[in-house]
mmCIF file of C-alpha atoms in Angstrom:
data_model
loop_
_atom_site.group_PDB
_atom_site.id
_atom_site.type_symbol
_atom_site.label_atom_id
_atom_site.label_comp_id
_atom_site.label_asym_id
_atom_site.label_seq_id
_atom_site.Cartn_x
_atom_site.Cartn_y
_atom_site.Cartn_z
ATOM 1 C CA MET A 1 -26.304 -291.930 -115.686
ATOM 2 C CA VAL A 2 -24.030 -290.114 -118.106
ATOM 3 C CA GLN A 3 -23.966 -291.778 -121.492
ATOM 4 C CA ARG A 4 -20.625 -291.770 -123.295
ATOM 5 C CA VAL A 5 -21.116 -290.397 -126.789
ATOM 6 C CA SER A 6 -18.320 -289.681 -129.235
ATOM 7 C CA SER A 7 -17.758 -286.012 -129.953
ATOM 8 C CA GLN A 8 -18.052 -286.693 -133.680
ATOM 9 C CA ARG A 9 -21.572 -288.044 -133.317
ATOM 10 C CA LEU A 10 -22.623 -284.920 -131.398
ATOM 11 C CA GLY A 11 -21.090 -282.661 -134.006
ATOM 12 C CA ALA A 12 -18.964 -281.016 -131.303
ATOM 13 C CA GLN A 13 -15.712 -279.256 -132.209
ATOM 14 C CA SER A 14 -13.972 -279.768 -128.869
ATOM 15 C CA GLY A 15 -14.004 -281.912 -125.789
ATOM 16 C CA ILE A 16 -15.634 -279.145 -123.765
ATOM 17 C CA GLU A 17 -18.452 -278.836 -126.310
ATOM 18 C CA ALA A 18 -18.953 -282.591 -126.150
ATOM 19 C CA MET A 19 -19.241 -282.323 -122.342
ATOM 20 C CA VAL A 20 -21.828 -279.570 -122.667
ATOM 21 C CA TYR A 21 -23.845 -281.688 -125.126
ATOM 22 C CA GLU A 22 -23.645 -284.645 -122.749
ATOM 23 C CA GLN A 23 -24.927 -282.508 -119.892
ATOM 24 C CA ALA A 24 -27.830 -281.340 -122.037
ATOM 25 C CA ARG A 25 -28.671 -284.938 -122.958
ATOM 26 C CA GLN A 26 -29.235 -285.948 -119.352
ATOM 27 C CA PRO A 27 -32.873 -286.539 -118.377
ATOM 28 C CA VAL A 28 -34.840 -283.724 -116.737
ATOM 29 C CA GLN A 29 -34.032 -283.709 -113.041
ATOM 30 C CA SER A 30 -36.518 -283.440 -110.220
ATOM 31 C CA TRP A 31 -37.264 -279.886 -109.068
ATOM 32 C CA TRP A 32 -35.595 -280.651 -105.739
ATOM 33 C CA LYS A 33 -32.346 -281.714 -107.429
ATOM 34 C CA THR A 34 -32.470 -278.612 -109.628
ATOM 35 C CA LEU A 35 -33.020 -276.416 -106.581
ATOM 36 C CA ARG A 36 -30.064 -278.027 -104.826
ATOM 37 C CA ARG A 37 -27.854 -277.304 -107.814
ATOM 38 C CA TYR A 38 -28.678 -273.571 -107.705
ATOM 39 C CA ARG A 39 -25.759 -271.402 -106.691
ATOM 40 C CA TRP A 40 -26.968 -269.426 -103.709
ATOM 41 C CA HIS A 41 -25.106 -266.116 -104.029
ATOM 42 C CA ALA A 42 -26.347 -262.596 -103.305
ATOM 43 C CA GLY A 43 -27.031 -261.927 -107.006
ATOM 44 C CA SER A 44 -28.846 -265.192 -107.694
ATOM 45 C CA VAL A 45 -30.958 -264.820 -104.548
ATOM 46 C CA ALA A 46 -31.937 -261.325 -105.766
ATOM 47 C CA TRP A 47 -32.806 -262.845 -109.172
ATOM 48 C CA ILE A 48 -35.114 -265.431 -107.583
ATOM 49 C CA LEU A 49 -36.656 -262.867 -105.218
ATOM 50 C CA HIS A 50 -37.311 -260.549 -108.181
ATOM 51 C CA ARG A 51 -39.369 -263.281 -109.855
ATOM 52 C CA ILE A 52 -41.268 -264.271 -106.692
ATOM 53 C CA THR A 53 -42.083 -260.638 -105.825
ATOM 54 C CA GLY A 54 -43.022 -259.996 -109.478
ATOM 55 C CA ILE A 55 -45.613 -262.786 -109.499
ATOM 56 C CA ALA A 56 -46.891 -261.642 -106.088
ATOM 57 C CA LEU A 57 -47.294 -258.066 -107.379
ATOM 58 C CA LEU A 58 -49.173 -259.203 -110.499
ATOM 59 C CA GLY A 59 -51.527 -261.141 -108.221
ATOM 60 C CA TYR A 60 -51.916 -258.132 -105.954
ATOM 61 C CA LEU A 61 -52.685 -255.849 -108.916
ATOM 62 C CA PHE A 62 -55.740 -258.008 -109.694
ATOM 63 C CA VAL A 63 -56.868 -257.850 -106.046
ATOM 64 C CA HIS A 64 -56.287 -254.085 -105.880
ATOM 65 C CA VAL A 65 -58.344 -253.284 -108.995
ATOM 66 C CA TRP A 66 -61.078 -255.626 -107.747
ATOM 67 C CA ALA A 67 -61.149 -254.001 -104.286
ATOM 68 C CA LEU A 68 -61.507 -250.505 -105.777
ATOM 69 C CA ARG A 69 -64.698 -251.618 -107.556
ATOM 70 C CA SER A 70 -66.482 -250.781 -104.295
ATOM 71 C CA LEU A 71 -66.103 -247.087 -105.259
ATOM 72 C CA VAL A 72 -68.782 -247.680 -107.910
ATOM 73 C CA LYS A 73 -71.179 -249.155 -105.317
ATOM 74 C CA GLY A 74 -71.137 -245.922 -103.321
ATOM 75 C CA GLU A 75 -69.844 -244.456 -100.105
ATOM 76 C CA ALA A 76 -71.243 -247.025 -97.652
ATOM 77 C CA ALA A 77 -69.718 -250.012 -99.485
ATOM 78 C CA PHE A 78 -66.364 -248.254 -99.862
ATOM 79 C CA GLN A 79 -66.190 -247.179 -96.226
ATOM 80 C CA ALA A 80 -67.096 -250.678 -95.017
ATOM 81 C CA GLU A 81 -64.172 -252.038 -97.017
ATOM 82 C CA MET A 82 -61.795 -249.340 -95.789
ATOM 83 C CA THR A 83 -62.752 -250.020 -92.159
ATOM 84 C CA LEU A 84 -61.551 -253.567 -92.755
ATOM 85 C CA PHE A 85 -58.347 -252.322 -94.427
ATOM 86 C CA THR A 86 -57.433 -250.122 -91.464
ATOM 87 C CA THR A 87 -57.489 -252.981 -88.919
ATOM 88 C CA PRO A 88 -54.044 -253.829 -87.458
ATOM 89 C CA LEU A 89 -53.836 -257.090 -89.420
ATOM 90 C CA PHE A 90 -54.394 -255.339 -92.771
ATOM 91 C CA LYS A 91 -52.026 -252.512 -91.799
ATOM 92 C CA PHE A 92 -49.336 -255.107 -91.178
ATOM 93 C CA ALA A 93 -50.183 -256.739 -94.521
ATOM 94 C CA GLU A 94 -49.861 -253.332 -96.223
ATOM 95 C CA TRP A 95 -46.439 -252.927 -94.663
ATOM 96 C CA LEU A 96 -45.370 -256.361 -95.940
ATOM 97 C CA LEU A 97 -46.777 -255.444 -99.350
ATOM 98 C CA PHE A 98 -44.615 -252.335 -99.272
ATOM 99 C CA ALA A 99 -41.558 -254.562 -98.681
ATOM 100 C CA VAL A 100 -42.468 -256.591 -101.773
ATOM 101 C CA VAL A 101 -43.014 -253.436 -103.880
ATOM 102 C CA LEU A 102 -39.805 -251.927 -102.552
ATOM 103 C CA PHE A 103 -37.626 -254.938 -103.299
ATOM 104 C CA HIS A 104 -39.027 -255.322 -106.819
ATOM 105 C CA ALA A 105 -38.681 -251.584 -107.572
ATOM 106 C CA LEU A 106 -35.162 -251.141 -106.161
ATOM 107 C CA ASN A 107 -33.836 -254.370 -107.649
ATOM 108 C CA GLY A 108 -35.479 -253.410 -110.951
ATOM 109 C CA VAL A 109 -33.569 -250.129 -110.925
ATOM 110 C CA ARG A 110 -30.411 -252.123 -110.158
ATOM 111 C CA ILE A 111 -31.061 -254.385 -113.164
ATOM 112 C CA VAL A 112 -31.474 -251.328 -115.405
ATOM 113 C CA VAL A 113 -28.252 -249.790 -114.064
ATOM 114 C CA VAL A 114 -26.359 -253.073 -114.574
ATOM 115 C CA ASP A 115 -27.775 -253.503 -118.111
ATOM 116 C CA PHE A 116 -27.392 -249.947 -119.371
ATOM 117 C CA THR A 117 -24.226 -248.552 -117.794
ATOM 118 C CA ALA A 118 -20.679 -249.409 -118.814
ATOM 119 C CA ARG A 119 -19.394 -250.388 -115.356
ATOM 120 C CA GLY A 120 -22.727 -251.509 -113.872
ATOM 121 C CA ALA A 121 -22.086 -255.241 -114.116
ATOM 122 C CA HIS A 122 -18.792 -254.864 -112.211
ATOM 123 C CA ARG A 123 -20.555 -253.097 -109.363
ATOM 124 C CA HIS A 124 -23.710 -255.201 -109.075
ATOM 125 C CA LYS A 125 -22.897 -256.432 -105.564
ATOM 126 C CA MET A 126 -22.198 -252.919 -104.301
ATOM 127 C CA LEU A 127 -25.516 -251.855 -105.860
ATOM 128 C CA LEU A 128 -27.213 -254.757 -104.106
ATOM 129 C CA ARG A 129 -25.860 -253.687 -100.714
ATOM 130 C CA LEU A 130 -27.007 -250.146 -101.510
ATOM 131 C CA ILE A 131 -30.583 -251.206 -102.334
ATOM 132 C CA TYR A 132 -30.840 -253.377 -99.216
ATOM 133 C CA GLY A 133 -29.701 -250.376 -97.153
ATOM 134 C CA VAL A 134 -32.116 -247.953 -98.820
ATOM 135 C CA GLY A 135 -34.854 -250.594 -98.587
ATOM 136 C CA ILE A 136 -34.477 -251.125 -94.848
ATOM 137 C CA ALA A 137 -34.497 -247.345 -94.245
ATOM 138 C CA ALA A 138 -37.647 -246.975 -96.396
ATOM 139 C CA MET A 139 -39.318 -249.856 -94.525
ATOM 140 C CA VAL A 140 -38.720 -248.078 -91.200
ATOM 141 C CA LEU A 141 -40.121 -244.799 -92.594
ATOM 142 C CA MET A 142 -43.176 -246.542 -94.048
ATOM 143 C CA GLY A 143 -43.692 -248.359 -90.741
ATOM 144 C CA ILE A 144 -43.840 -244.975 -89.000
ATOM 145 C CA LEU A 145 -46.320 -243.633 -91.601
ATOM 146 C CA ILE A 146 -48.574 -246.707 -91.399
ATOM 147 C CA PHE A 147 -48.585 -247.435 -87.670
ATOM 148 C CA LEU A 148 -48.142 -243.955 -86.147
ATOM 149 C CA ASP A 149 -49.751 -241.834 -88.905
ATOM 150 C CA PRO A 150 -47.858 -238.682 -87.798
ATOM 151 C CA PHE A 151 -49.225 -236.424 -90.572
ATOM 152 C CA ALA A 152 -52.906 -237.082 -89.864
ATOM 153 C CA VAL A 153 -54.974 -233.900 -89.828
ATOM 154 C CA MET B 1 -35.290 -268.483 -134.690
ATOM 155 C CA SER B 2 -36.623 -266.180 -137.368
ATOM 156 C CA ASN B 3 -35.430 -262.600 -137.613
ATOM 157 C CA ALA B 4 -38.880 -261.167 -136.885
ATOM 158 C CA ARG B 5 -39.142 -263.181 -133.688
ATOM 159 C CA SER B 6 -35.715 -262.178 -132.369
ATOM 160 C CA LYS B 7 -36.513 -258.526 -133.142
ATOM 161 C CA TRP B 8 -39.781 -258.877 -131.252
ATOM 162 C CA SER B 9 -38.028 -260.278 -128.171
ATOM 163 C CA THR B 10 -35.442 -257.477 -128.314
ATOM 164 C CA TYR B 11 -38.231 -254.881 -128.220
ATOM 165 C CA ALA B 12 -39.896 -256.823 -125.400
ATOM 166 C CA TRP B 13 -36.617 -256.826 -123.484
ATOM 167 C CA TYR B 14 -36.264 -253.047 -123.855
ATOM 168 C CA TRP B 15 -39.928 -252.435 -123.081
ATOM 169 C CA GLN B 16 -39.742 -254.497 -119.904
ATOM 170 C CA ARG B 17 -37.007 -252.155 -118.651
ATOM 171 C CA ILE B 18 -38.612 -248.922 -119.870
ATOM 172 C CA SER B 19 -42.031 -249.826 -118.428
ATOM 173 C CA GLY B 20 -40.289 -250.899 -115.210
ATOM 174 C CA VAL B 21 -38.615 -247.511 -114.774
ATOM 175 C CA LEU B 22 -41.914 -245.725 -115.547
ATOM 176 C CA LEU B 23 -43.659 -247.944 -112.983
ATOM 177 C CA VAL B 24 -41.118 -246.975 -110.319
ATOM 178 C CA VAL B 25 -42.023 -243.316 -110.970
ATOM 179 C CA PHE B 26 -45.768 -244.119 -110.920
ATOM 180 C CA THR B 27 -45.411 -246.153 -107.707
ATOM 181 C CA LEU B 28 -43.445 -243.419 -105.975
ATOM 182 C CA GLY B 29 -46.120 -240.879 -106.932
ATOM 183 C CA HIS B 30 -48.844 -243.290 -105.854
ATOM 184 C CA TYR B 31 -47.337 -243.820 -102.404
ATOM 185 C CA LEU B 32 -46.627 -240.120 -101.900
ATOM 186 C CA THR B 33 -50.184 -239.045 -102.790
ATOM 187 C CA VAL B 34 -52.273 -241.927 -101.479
ATOM 188 C CA HIS B 35 -50.348 -243.365 -98.548
ATOM 189 C CA TRP B 36 -48.878 -240.265 -96.935
ATOM 190 C CA THR B 37 -51.610 -240.372 -94.277
ATOM 191 C CA GLU B 38 -54.193 -243.025 -93.541
ATOM 192 C CA ALA B 39 -57.080 -240.682 -94.442
ATOM 193 C CA ALA B 40 -55.583 -239.806 -97.842
ATOM 194 C CA GLY B 41 -55.805 -243.362 -99.085
ATOM 195 C CA HIS B 42 -58.806 -244.689 -97.206
ATOM 196 C CA SER B 43 -61.417 -241.940 -97.310
ATOM 197 C CA PHE B 44 -64.226 -241.963 -99.853
ATOM 198 C CA GLN B 45 -64.173 -238.201 -100.426
ATOM 199 C CA SER B 46 -60.483 -237.959 -101.239
ATOM 200 C CA SER B 47 -60.627 -241.068 -103.459
ATOM 201 C CA VAL B 48 -63.562 -239.693 -105.495
ATOM 202 C CA GLN B 49 -61.859 -236.310 -105.698
ATOM 203 C CA ARG B 50 -58.733 -237.909 -107.137
ATOM 204 C CA LEU B 51 -60.609 -240.109 -109.589
ATOM 205 C CA THR B 52 -62.501 -237.107 -111.010
ATOM 206 C CA ASN B 53 -59.303 -235.089 -111.518
ATOM 207 C CA PRO B 54 -58.109 -235.475 -115.173
ATOM 208 C CA MET B 55 -54.451 -235.497 -114.148
ATOM 209 C CA PHE B 56 -55.015 -238.342 -111.683
ATOM 210 C CA GLN B 57 -57.184 -240.193 -114.197
ATOM 211 C CA PHE B 58 -54.317 -240.107 -116.689
ATOM 212 C CA TRP B 59 -51.892 -241.119 -113.922
ATOM 213 C CA TYR B 60 -53.989 -244.071 -112.716
ATOM 214 C CA LEU B 61 -54.956 -245.392 -116.128
ATOM 215 C CA GLY B 62 -51.346 -245.206 -117.310
ATOM 216 C CA PHE B 63 -50.317 -247.024 -114.127
ATOM 217 C CA LEU B 64 -52.992 -249.665 -114.738
ATOM 218 C CA VAL B 65 -52.052 -250.410 -118.360
ATOM 219 C CA LEU B 66 -48.284 -250.343 -117.747
ATOM 220 C CA GLY B 67 -48.594 -252.437 -114.571
ATOM 221 C CA PHE B 68 -50.537 -255.214 -116.277
ATOM 222 C CA TYR B 69 -48.303 -255.080 -119.387
ATOM 223 C CA HIS B 70 -45.140 -255.378 -117.280
ATOM 224 C CA GLY B 71 -46.697 -258.115 -115.129
ATOM 225 C CA VAL B 72 -47.906 -260.297 -118.001
ATOM 226 C CA GLN B 73 -44.638 -259.874 -119.926
ATOM 227 C CA GLY B 74 -42.720 -260.780 -116.759
ATOM 228 C CA PHE B 75 -44.912 -263.853 -116.205
ATOM 229 C CA TYR B 76 -44.193 -264.971 -119.797
ATOM 230 C CA ASN B 77 -40.448 -264.349 -119.303
ATOM 231 C CA ILE B 78 -40.410 -266.541 -116.189
ATOM 232 C CA LEU B 79 -42.320 -269.422 -117.816
ATOM 233 C CA ARG B 80 -40.086 -269.282 -120.901
ATOM 234 C CA ASP B 81 -37.104 -270.161 -118.688
ATOM 235 C CA TYR B 82 -38.551 -273.565 -117.784
ATOM 236 C CA LYS B 83 -38.963 -276.699 -119.806
ATOM 237 C CA ILE B 84 -42.742 -276.830 -120.065
ATOM 238 C CA PRO B 85 -44.930 -277.946 -122.981
ATOM 239 C CA ARG B 86 -45.904 -275.236 -125.481
ATOM 240 C CA TRP B 87 -49.642 -275.684 -124.926
ATOM 241 C CA LEU B 88 -49.157 -275.179 -121.182
ATOM 242 C CA LEU B 89 -46.989 -272.073 -121.703
ATOM 243 C CA TRP B 90 -49.430 -270.406 -124.081
ATOM 244 C CA GLY B 91 -52.452 -271.618 -122.121
ATOM 245 C CA ALA B 92 -51.174 -270.116 -118.864
ATOM 246 C CA VAL B 93 -50.003 -266.873 -120.503
ATOM 247 C CA GLY B 94 -53.310 -266.669 -122.414
ATOM 248 C CA ILE B 95 -55.395 -267.003 -119.251
ATOM 249 C CA VAL B 96 -53.333 -264.412 -117.339
ATOM 250 C CA ALA B 97 -53.260 -262.010 -120.319
ATOM 251 C CA GLY B 98 -57.021 -262.393 -120.845
ATOM 252 C CA ALA B 99 -57.672 -261.701 -117.160
ATOM 253 C CA ALA B 100 -55.357 -258.678 -117.360
ATOM 254 C CA VAL B 101 -57.293 -257.236 -120.322
ATOM 255 C CA TYR B 102 -60.562 -257.711 -118.407
ATOM 256 C CA PHE B 103 -59.116 -256.024 -115.288
ATOM 257 C CA VAL B 104 -57.813 -253.079 -117.343
ATOM 258 C CA TYR B 105 -61.393 -252.728 -118.591
ATOM 259 C CA LEU B 106 -62.669 -252.947 -114.962
ATOM 260 C CA GLY B 107 -60.249 -250.217 -113.899
ATOM 261 C CA PHE B 108 -61.297 -247.917 -116.759
ATOM 262 C CA ASP B 109 -64.933 -248.657 -115.929
ATOM 263 C CA THR B 110 -64.371 -247.738 -112.262
ATOM 264 C CA VAL B 111 -62.866 -244.384 -113.224
ATOM 265 C CA VAL B 112 -65.556 -243.607 -115.827
ATOM 266 C CA SER B 113 -68.376 -244.662 -113.458
ATOM 267 C CA VAL B 114 -67.095 -242.538 -110.592
ATOM 268 C CA HIS B 115 -66.622 -239.636 -113.028
ATOM 269 C CA THR B 116 -70.185 -239.751 -114.441
ATOM 270 C CA TRP B 117 -71.695 -240.548 -111.029
ATOM 271 C CA LYS B 118 -69.966 -237.502 -109.507
ATOM 272 C CA HIS B 119 -71.078 -235.196 -112.301
ATOM 273 C CA MET B 120 -74.681 -236.411 -112.202
ATOM 274 C CA ARG B 121 -75.082 -235.300 -108.584
#
């Protein structure tokens, strides 16, 4: 329930400021209510995806460094692990991982372009369409490399 | 907010972008060298060969340090956006940062071990 507070008591200069203060004074909402108040636009979806993929990549970095420890144990241990990693299930997982890497990398470049170029912020949606296009093309190419392995010697 | 703190977060903001761009370059190089063919990334011989090459060692260790830095800083940035108690924020960031430092050590140790192991044979 919104509590009516005089703008003087809040130290606000205007009615709008008083409204902002009142909003801030409301109790913390449930996560579900917060989620429902999100504005689901292309840019905000990209913002959320950037965070989710970022956390996923940090987690994967730990797994990746851990998995490469088998190099120290010698050839047999490493090859046993790699046999597992070249099964269809893991190949598919690697492809999905590439999608995560790709989104985070391309959207990261978009963030840098928006932040550091004069007209970037005006073109952020065009940039978003561009990265989704490049991303889908790169996913197809990586799919060919992973599943067909055309350059194998 | 004190001046020192705001300066620190400005540097962190810049560094998050600079390290991000460097990581894109590292990742592109990583995919082109390691995942071009299945054998390139999954064979013991080629992996050991790469890890004993000084240029690749520099490449991988730079990738490792930058990756964990960018990841931990990003994790902190995300948590800072939510209304959570200070002890929980610093506890969670502390655990992740501590684990990151240990895994950077593990990565260095892997490279050094493979290097000495290769040269002992």
